Amino acid sequence: MSPNQIDIDIEKSAFSHIPVLPQAVIEGLAVSAEGHYLDATVGGGGHTRLILEAAPDVRVTAIDQDEDALAAAQKELAEFGERVTFIHTNFAAYEFPPSTFAGILADLGVSSYHLDTANRGFSFRHEANLDMRMNTQQSLTAADVINEWDEAELADIFFKYGEERLSRRIAKRIVEQRPFETTTELAQAIAYSVPPKYRYGRINPATRVFQALRIVVNDELKSLETFVDKAPQALVPGGRIAIISFHSLEDRLVKHGLRNSPLLQVLTKKPITPHEEEIVNNPRSRSAKLRIAQRVR
């Protein structure tokens, strides 16, 4: 793939951000005039745009650990000028100012931008280097994990973070055949380490392993745990936090984190999920779960 083609792919994916559960997010945050909101995962800027348009004189602090995503959001939201402040940071490392925000939003997981931009190495649908770093300034890559970690460690992360029941079998095959350089090489090795019935099943056999690798490379669950612990203190009394998760490991952390916070009252007994119409229009929304809590007064 040429550098020009990569640039084109980045432009396409960065500017096609479709916000998940848009109406539920705005209603859940109860966006009000002159409110100050935090979008902790601004991505392409879709949710931030909805927040800014929901009421007059709304301000948003928009953060993201991915510089490409942040640059795309700055272009997408340029018309709002100083109403948006952009910060390059991981939401776990952000220094939450006490009692500042009327609402906080986090849209977790990998974005369409990451999956569709081949050179980032998140998807086995495109041949690319095994990277998977959200923040390209960090050193650890998926290639480091696959090629350097021992068999027991690999089996453990595949089972723990990918919920992959054939984790030991897959880890054994990987260690036998490594080193791996590309996503497609790894996906093929995974496919041929599982029985044919599993290989040609409903989901690609590499799906869970790639999820586990992404979680490990970006320390996603620890970061989420830190975020859920720290973020509530930044809400004003009555302010709301809304978190969208995409797999059971994330949702479990969010559910228990919100429920166990002494600063919060949970507003969603069950998570809000997309309607069929949204899933048809945006298939990647199908596993989304939204939970909302409010800071006690």
XYZ file of N, CA and C in Angstrom, residues 37-242:
618
model
N -18.709 19.656 29.611
C -18.715 18.205 29.524
C -17.330 17.682 29.162
N -17.079 16.426 29.548
C -15.818 15.763 29.217
C -16.121 14.573 28.321
N -15.558 14.589 27.108
C -15.590 13.408 26.253
C -14.226 12.751 26.399
N -14.189 11.647 27.121
C -12.922 11.021 27.495
C -12.329 10.163 26.385
N -13.097 9.951 25.313
C -12.635 9.167 24.168
C -13.191 9.834 22.908
N -12.691 10.989 22.548
C -13.337 11.798 21.505
C -13.343 11.122 20.145
N -12.323 10.305 19.850
C -12.317 9.598 18.572
C -12.468 10.550 17.409
N -13.424 10.266 16.523
C -13.671 11.133 15.377
C -14.504 12.354 15.690
N -14.991 12.481 16.924
C -15.730 13.669 17.341
C -17.231 13.578 17.222
N -17.766 12.404 16.883
C -19.206 12.260 16.676
C -20.042 12.550 17.902
N -19.673 11.966 19.036
C -20.431 12.216 20.261
C -20.261 13.651 20.748
N -19.042 14.185 20.631
C -18.810 15.564 21.056
C -19.674 16.530 20.256
N -19.797 16.302 18.964
C -20.668 17.153 18.136
C -22.107 17.125 18.651
N -22.601 15.939 18.975
C -23.975 15.820 19.481
C -24.146 16.598 20.785
N -23.148 16.520 21.654
C -23.214 17.243 22.931
C -23.229 18.751 22.692
N -22.368 19.224 21.805
C -22.275 20.660 21.516
C -23.554 21.192 20.882
N -24.232 20.368 20.105
C -25.446 20.791 19.414
C -26.714 20.607 20.237
N -26.587 19.935 21.393
C -27.774 19.595 22.177
C -28.349 20.767 22.961
N -27.516 21.774 23.273
C -27.973 22.912 24.071
C -27.053 24.106 23.800
N -27.537 25.337 24.045
C -26.711 26.533 23.775
C -25.493 26.631 24.699
N -24.410 27.151 24.147
C -23.216 27.521 24.911
C -22.608 26.363 25.709
N -22.767 25.173 25.187
C -22.134 24.019 25.820
C -20.638 24.015 25.499
N -19.819 23.623 26.473
C -18.379 23.467 26.260
C -17.988 22.009 26.486
N -16.966 21.565 25.753
C -16.497 20.189 25.898
C -14.972 20.161 26.000
N -14.485 19.437 26.977
C -13.076 19.064 27.007
C -12.987 17.684 26.376
N -12.226 17.571 25.288
C -12.170 16.339 24.502
C -10.771 15.745 24.588
N -10.685 14.515 25.083
C -9.373 13.887 25.213
C -9.327 12.572 24.433
N -8.132 12.191 24.012
C -7.927 10.909 23.353
C -6.441 10.590 23.403
N -6.126 9.302 23.543
C -4.719 8.902 23.586
C -4.133 8.719 22.199
N -5.001 8.719 21.170
C -4.554 8.516 19.795
C -4.433 9.858 19.089
N -3.230 10.200 18.672
C -2.998 11.498 18.036
C -3.746 11.632 16.709
N -3.855 10.534 15.950
C -4.591 10.583 14.682
C -6.063 10.900 14.926
N -6.646 10.235 15.915
C -8.052 10.477 16.238
C -8.265 11.909 16.704
N -7.353 12.409 17.518
C -7.471 13.771 18.030
C -7.388 14.784 16.886
N -6.482 14.544 15.943
C -6.355 15.444 14.789
C -7.621 15.427 13.947
N -8.208 14.235 13.769
C -9.449 14.127 12.999
C -10.587 14.869 13.695
N -10.666 14.743 15.016
C -11.708 15.424 15.780
C -11.550 16.942 15.707
N -10.318 17.414 15.722
C -10.083 18.868 15.626
C -10.605 19.414 14.302
N -10.427 18.663 13.226
C -10.964 19.085 11.930
C -12.490 19.014 11.928
N -13.015 17.927 12.438
C -14.466 17.707 12.448
C -15.192 18.777 13.271
N -14.560 19.255 14.331
C -15.229 20.160 15.274
C -14.699 21.588 15.202
N -13.972 21.903 14.146
C -13.348 23.228 14.022
C -14.359 24.360 14.115
N -15.564 24.139 13.624
C -16.582 25.202 13.595
C -16.989 25.671 14.994
N -16.720 24.843 16.021
C -17.127 25.191 17.383
C -16.066 26.018 18.117
N -14.930 26.196 17.469
C -13.900 27.091 17.998
C -13.501 26.785 19.425
N -13.511 27.817 20.274
C -13.012 27.691 21.642
C -13.970 26.957 22.581
N -15.109 26.542 22.055
C -16.033 25.752 22.881
C -15.496 24.340 23.116
N -14.462 23.949 22.365
C -13.856 22.625 22.545
C -12.381 22.779 22.890
N -11.958 22.100 23.938
C -10.545 22.048 24.312
C -10.055 20.626 24.097
N -8.967 20.478 23.335
C -8.450 19.148 23.002
C -7.200 18.847 23.822
N -7.133 17.622 24.347
C -5.983 17.205 25.152
C -5.568 15.800 24.729
N -4.275 15.617 24.461
C -3.747 14.296 24.100
C -3.321 13.561 25.365
N -4.149 12.604 25.782
C -3.823 11.819 26.974
C -4.731 10.600 27.042
N -4.295 9.597 27.773
C -5.139 8.455 28.103
C -6.085 8.870 29.227
N -7.342 8.418 29.170
C -8.290 8.883 30.188
C -7.929 8.433 31.601
N -7.080 7.420 31.721
C -6.643 7.003 33.051
C -5.569 7.930 33.603
N -4.829 8.581 32.699
C -3.749 9.483 33.126
C -4.217 10.925 33.268
N -5.427 11.212 32.820
C -5.956 12.576 32.878
C -6.108 13.017 34.334
N -5.739 14.258 34.601
C -5.880 14.801 35.954
C -7.266 15.427 36.091
N -8.178 14.661 36.637
C -9.577 15.076 36.724
C -9.735 16.246 37.693
N -10.184 17.413 37.203
C -10.403 18.553 38.101
C -11.665 18.326 38.936
N -11.599 18.488 40.241
C -12.749 18.196 41.096
C -13.967 19.062 40.754
N -15.143 18.447 40.791
C -16.434 19.145 40.663
C -16.454 20.136 39.502
N -16.143 19.658 38.315
C -16.013 20.531 37.147
C -17.039 20.263 36.061
N -17.338 19.007 35.791
C -18.127 18.648 34.610
C -19.582 18.309 34.943
N -20.483 18.790 34.072
C -21.896 18.433 34.189
C -22.143 17.028 33.667
N -21.214 16.516 32.878
C -21.339 15.165 32.354
C -20.018 14.665 31.812
N -19.821 13.351 31.901
C -18.615 12.701 31.391
C -19.044 11.516 30.543
N -18.441 11.403 29.356
C -18.753 10.302 28.443
C -17.480 9.539 28.103
N -17.572 8.213 28.082
C -16.479 7.373 27.574
C -17.081 6.317 26.658
N -16.597 6.272 25.426
C -17.002 5.284 24.427
C -15.813 4.345 24.256
N -15.888 3.177 24.858
C -14.727 2.302 24.989
C -14.460 1.474 23.730
N -13.337 0.795 23.764
C -13.041 -0.167 22.714
C -12.405 0.425 21.484
N -12.265 -0.419 20.475
C -11.605 -0.025 19.237
C -12.616 0.635 18.312
N -12.202 1.698 17.641
C -13.109 2.445 16.773
C -13.068 1.902 15.351
N -14.053 2.317 14.555
C -14.049 1.966 13.135
C -12.782 2.478 12.474
N -12.318 3.634 12.912
C -11.093 4.214 12.370
C -9.922 3.248 12.533
N -9.773 2.676 13.726
C -8.660 1.768 13.958
C -8.794 0.489 13.147
N -10.004 -0.037 13.055
C -10.211 -1.271 12.310
C -10.026 -1.082 10.813
N -10.402 0.085 10.318
C -10.381 0.327 8.870
C -9.062 0.892 8.366
N -8.218 1.364 9.255
C -6.925 1.918 8.841
C -5.896 0.806 8.942
N -5.556 0.235 7.776
C -4.783 -1.005 7.728
C -3.462 -0.910 8.475
N -2.734 0.198 8.314
C -1.383 0.261 8.855
C -1.323 0.337 10.378
N -2.480 0.446 11.057
C -2.464 0.455 12.518
C -2.415 -0.966 13.100
N -2.715 -1.978 12.288
C -2.531 -3.362 12.714
C -3.543 -3.896 13.695
N -4.748 -3.325 13.727
C -5.779 -3.790 14.655
C -6.619 -4.935 14.095
N -6.688 -5.052 12.779
C -7.607 -5.991 12.149
C -6.865 -7.043 11.334
N -7.364 -8.270 11.384
C -6.788 -9.339 10.561
C -7.351 -9.313 9.139
N -8.265 -8.387 8.872
C -8.804 -8.258 7.508
C -7.813 -7.574 6.572
N -6.844 -6.863 7.135
C -5.842 -6.164 6.328
C -4.451 -6.664 6.712
N -3.572 -6.827 5.734
C -2.197 -7.181 6.040
C -1.457 -5.942 6.534
N -0.880 -6.042 7.710
C -0.171 -4.910 8.314
C 0.761 -5.434 9.387
N 1.685 -4.601 9.807
C 2.544 -4.970 10.924
C 1.714 -5.164 12.184
N 2.139 -6.087 13.042
C 1.444 -6.335 14.299
C 1.737 -5.198 15.268
N 0.846 -4.210 15.301
C 1.075 -3.014 16.099
C 0.040 -2.923 17.218
N -1.144 -2.401 16.915
C -2.284 -2.313 17.842
C -2.127 -1.265 18.937
N -1.179 -0.354 18.816
C -1.040 0.689 19.832
C -2.037 1.818 19.570
N -2.847 2.151 20.556
C -3.697 3.333 20.468
C -2.835 4.595 20.503
N -1.888 4.597 21.411
C -0.933 5.696 21.525
C 0.378 5.236 20.894
N 0.673 5.734 19.704
C 1.845 5.250 18.970
C 3.165 5.707 19.590
N 3.099 6.515 20.645
C 4.323 6.925 21.331
C 4.801 5.877 22.344
N 3.923 4.936 22.693
C 4.352 3.897 23.637
C 5.197 2.862 22.895
N 5.950 2.055 23.632
C 6.885 1.126 22.996
C 6.290 -0.252 22.727
N 5.506 -0.797 23.645
C 5.001 -2.160 23.511
C 4.041 -2.292 22.338
N 4.281 -3.271 21.462
C 3.403 -3.559 20.329
C 2.882 -4.986 20.428
N 1.916 -5.325 19.573
C 1.399 -6.687 19.528
C 2.485 -7.669 19.096
N 3.386 -7.228 18.223
C 4.493 -8.085 17.789
C 5.389 -8.455 18.968
N 5.635 -7.508 19.858
C 6.446 -7.785 21.048
C 5.807 -8.890 21.884
N 4.503 -8.789 22.087
C 3.793 -9.769 22.907
C 3.826 -11.143 22.244
N 3.463 -11.205 20.974
C 3.375 -12.479 20.257
C 4.733 -13.161 20.137
N 5.776 -12.394 19.896
C 7.076 -12.983 19.587
C 7.994 -13.168 20.789
N 7.666 -12.518 21.916
C 8.584 -12.546 23.051
C 8.002 -13.169 24.320
N 6.686 -13.120 24.499
C 6.103 -13.677 25.717
C 6.087 -15.200 25.630
N 6.194 -15.871 26.769
C 6.252 -17.334 26.717
C 4.860 -17.933 26.513
N 4.853 -19.231 26.243
C 3.610 -19.912 25.860
C 2.537 -19.816 26.934
N 2.927 -19.988 28.183
C 1.947 -19.929 29.276
C 1.329 -18.539 29.405
N 2.159 -17.505 29.241
C 1.644 -16.127 29.308
C 0.650 -15.858 28.184
N 0.988 -16.313 26.973
C 0.090 -16.108 25.836
C -1.238 -16.831 26.055
N -1.169 -18.082 26.480
C -2.395 -18.841 26.735
C -3.252 -18.144 27.786
N -2.606 -17.599 28.802
C -3.322 -16.930 29.882
C -4.059 -15.679 29.393
N -3.374 -14.845 28.585
C -4.041 -13.618 28.127
C -5.142 -13.923 27.111
N -4.940 -14.957 26.274
C -5.983 -15.317 25.306
C -7.251 -15.767 26.034
N -7.053 -16.503 27.138
C -8.199 -16.990 27.902
C -8.833 -15.883 28.735
N -7.988 -15.094 29.379
C -8.481 -14.076 30.316
C -9.103 -12.882 29.605
N -8.437 -12.389 28.562
C -8.888 -11.165 27.906
C -9.647 -11.406 26.592
N -9.500 -12.609 26.042
C -10.234 -12.933 24.815
C -11.334 -13.943 25.056
N -11.356 -14.507 26.280
C -12.318 -15.559 26.619
C -12.283 -16.670 25.569
N -11.045 -17.004 25.166
C -10.797 -18.005 24.131
C -10.584 -19.375 24.779
N -11.510 -20.304 24.525
C -11.444 -21.605 25.203
C -10.336 -22.512 24.651
N -9.855 -22.220 23.462
C -8.755 -22.994 22.885
C -7.416 -22.251 23.043
N -7.302 -21.498 24.098
C -6.141 -20.616 24.282
C -4.811 -21.373 24.306
N -4.762 -22.513 24.997
C -3.502 -23.257 25.103
C -3.071 -23.808 23.749
N -4.028 -24.318 23.025
C -3.748 -24.880 21.702
C -3.217 -23.802 20.750
N -3.837 -22.651 20.788
C -3.429 -21.546 19.919
C -2.056 -21.027 20.322
N -1.829 -20.868 21.624
C -0.534 -20.374 22.105
C 0.595 -21.322 21.706
N 0.350 -22.624 21.795
C 1.361 -23.621 21.416
C 1.746 -23.466 19.950
N 0.747 -23.323 19.093
C 0.998 -23.171 17.652
C 1.776 -21.883 17.358
N 1.415 -20.824 18.025
C 2.095 -19.539 17.808
C 3.571 -19.638 18.183
N 3.851 -20.232 19.342
C 5.237 -20.344 19.793
C 6.046 -21.221 18.838
N 5.424 -22.268 18.298
C 6.105 -23.161 17.355
C 6.453 -22.450 16.042
N 5.608 -21.522 15.616
C 5.767 -20.924 14.286
C 6.340 -19.503 14.297
N 6.498 -18.892 15.432
C 6.981 -17.517 15.462
C 8.447 -17.443 15.069
N 8.937 -16.280 14.625
C 8.311 -14.955 14.753
C 7.277 -14.648 13.676
N 6.318 -13.795 14.051
C 5.304 -13.268 13.142
C 5.526 -11.772 12.961
N 5.327 -11.314 11.747
C 5.482 -9.889 11.459
C 4.160 -9.205 11.141
N 3.221 -9.932 10.532
C 1.996 -9.288 10.056
C 0.737 -9.885 10.681
N -0.321 -9.110 10.598
C -1.628 -9.522 11.129
C -2.153 -10.764 10.417
N -1.992 -10.807 9.108
C -2.541 -11.930 8.337
C -1.765 -13.224 8.597
N -0.455 -13.129 8.801
C 0.333 -14.311 9.158
C -0.166 -14.904 10.477
N -0.380 -14.026 11.444
C -0.846 -14.488 12.752
C -2.240 -15.087 12.652
N -3.138 -14.426 11.933
C -4.506 -14.921 11.790
C -4.532 -16.297 11.140
N -3.670 -16.505 10.151
C -3.619 -17.805 9.474
C -3.124 -18.890 10.420
N -2.109 -18.571 11.213
C -1.593 -19.547 12.178
C -2.662 -19.919 13.197
N -3.434 -18.947 13.632
C -4.524 -19.207 14.586
C -5.573 -20.105 13.945
N -5.943 -19.805 12.699
C -6.975 -20.576 12.002
C -6.585 -22.047 11.884
N -5.310 -22.312 11.612
C -4.872 -23.689 11.416
C -4.492 -24.384 12.711
N -4.674 -23.712 13.831
C -4.422 -24.357 15.126
C -5.712 -24.841 15.777
N -6.857 -24.572 15.142
C -8.155 -24.967 15.698
C -8.831 -25.964 14.756
N -9.784 -26.758 15.262
C -10.486 -27.730 14.417
C -11.249 -27.038 13.280
N -11.433 -27.736 12.148
C -12.144 -27.151 10.996
C -13.520 -26.574 11.349
N -14.246 -27.245 12.224
C -15.576 -26.765 12.608
C -15.483 -25.380 13.241
N -14.460 -25.192 14.050
C -14.234 -23.913 14.726
C -13.667 -22.897 13.740
N -12.832 -23.375 12.825
C -12.158 -22.505 11.848
C -13.163 -21.791 10.951
N -14.227 -22.505 10.596
C -15.217 -21.937 9.669
C -16.535 -21.613 10.368
N -16.445 -21.278 11.636
C -17.631 -20.962 12.422
C -18.169 -19.567 12.161
N -19.054 -19.133 13.042
C -19.747 -17.852 12.858
C -18.792 -16.670 12.936
N -17.788 -16.756 13.805
C -16.812 -15.675 13.892
C -15.425 -16.214 13.543
N -14.595 -15.355 13.015
C -13.232 -15.735 12.669
C -12.489 -16.196 13.925
N -11.776 -17.325 13.871
C -11.095 -17.819 15.083
C -10.029 -16.881 15.618
N -9.603 -15.899 14.825
C -8.607 -14.937 15.304
C -9.231 -13.805 16.120
N -10.553 -13.685 16.099
C -11.232 -12.539 16.708
C -10.880 -12.373 18.183
N -10.997 -13.426 18.948
C -10.788 -13.335 20.402
C -9.313 -13.104 20.743
N -8.414 -13.709 19.963
C -6.988 -13.509 20.202
C -6.604 -12.060 19.922
N -7.135 -11.498 18.834
C -6.824 -10.110 18.505
C -7.391 -9.167 19.557
N -8.578 -9.480 20.095
C -9.134 -8.669 21.181
C -8.213 -8.720 22.395
N -7.746 -9.901 22.748
C -6.874 -10.051 23.905
C -5.572 -9.280 23.723
N -4.995 -9.368 22.529
C -3.753 -8.643 22.247
C -3.946 -7.141 22.381
N -5.045 -6.642 21.828
C -5.318 -5.200 21.883
C -5.471 -4.739 23.330
N -6.176 -5.510 24.132
C -6.385 -5.163 25.536
C -5.057 -5.114 26.281
N -4.188 -6.098 26.019
C -2.898 -6.163 26.700
C -1.978 -5.031 26.252
N -1.879 -4.823 24.945
C -0.982 -3.791 24.414
C -1.337 -2.421 24.978
N -2.628 -2.141 25.099
C -3.075 -0.816 25.541
C -3.473 -0.765 27.021
N -3.265 -1.877 27.733
C -3.583 -1.952 29.165
C -5.009 -1.444 29.420
N -5.936 -1.903 28.585
C -7.272 -1.318 28.552
C -8.073 -1.517 29.836
N -8.038 -2.703 30.403
C -8.886 -2.953 31.570
C -8.377 -2.229 32.811
N -7.061 -2.182 32.981
C -6.509 -1.431 34.114
C -6.800 0.056 33.954
N -6.672 0.553 32.720
C -6.976 1.965 32.459
C -8.441 2.267 32.747
N -9.324 1.347 32.346
C -10.755 1.540 32.583
C -11.064 1.539 34.077
N -10.449 0.624 34.797
C -10.653 0.556 36.246
C -10.232 1.865 36.913
N -9.096 2.402 36.493
C -8.606 3.676 37.035
C -9.561 4.812 36.688
N -10.029 4.838 35.439
C -10.953 5.882 34.986
C -12.250 5.869 35.798
N -12.851 4.700 35.955
C -14.123 4.602 36.682
C -13.950 4.999 38.145
N -12.779 4.766 38.680
C -12.498 5.138 40.070
C -12.308 6.652 40.231
N -11.623 7.275 39.259
C -11.238 8.684 39.388
C -12.276 9.665 38.833
N -12.973 9.288 37.759
C -13.834 10.232 37.046
C -14.965 10.829 37.887
N -15.647 10.064 38.750
C -16.783 10.636 39.479
C -16.468 11.897 40.271
N -15.246 12.029 40.776
C -14.890 13.213 41.568
C -14.900 14.482 40.723
N -14.821 14.332 39.389
C -14.800 15.489 38.505
C -16.200 15.974 38.144
N -17.233 15.238 38.549
C -18.607 15.645 38.275
C -19.090 16.667 39.305
N -19.896 17.613 38.848
C -20.597 18.494 39.777
C -21.724 17.689 40.415
N -22.232 18.088 41.573
C -23.377 17.388 42.154
C -24.539 17.335 41.155
N -25.081 16.165 40.933
C -26.136 15.979 39.942
C -25.609 15.685 38.547
N -24.297 15.828 38.344
C -23.690 15.527 37.050
C -23.722 14.041 36.760
N -23.656 13.689 35.476
C -23.820 12.296 35.084
C -22.595 11.765 34.335
N -22.373 10.472 34.493
C -21.327 9.784 33.740
C -21.985 8.689 32.914
N -21.625 8.614 31.635
C -22.174 7.629 30.713
C -21.016 6.872 30.075
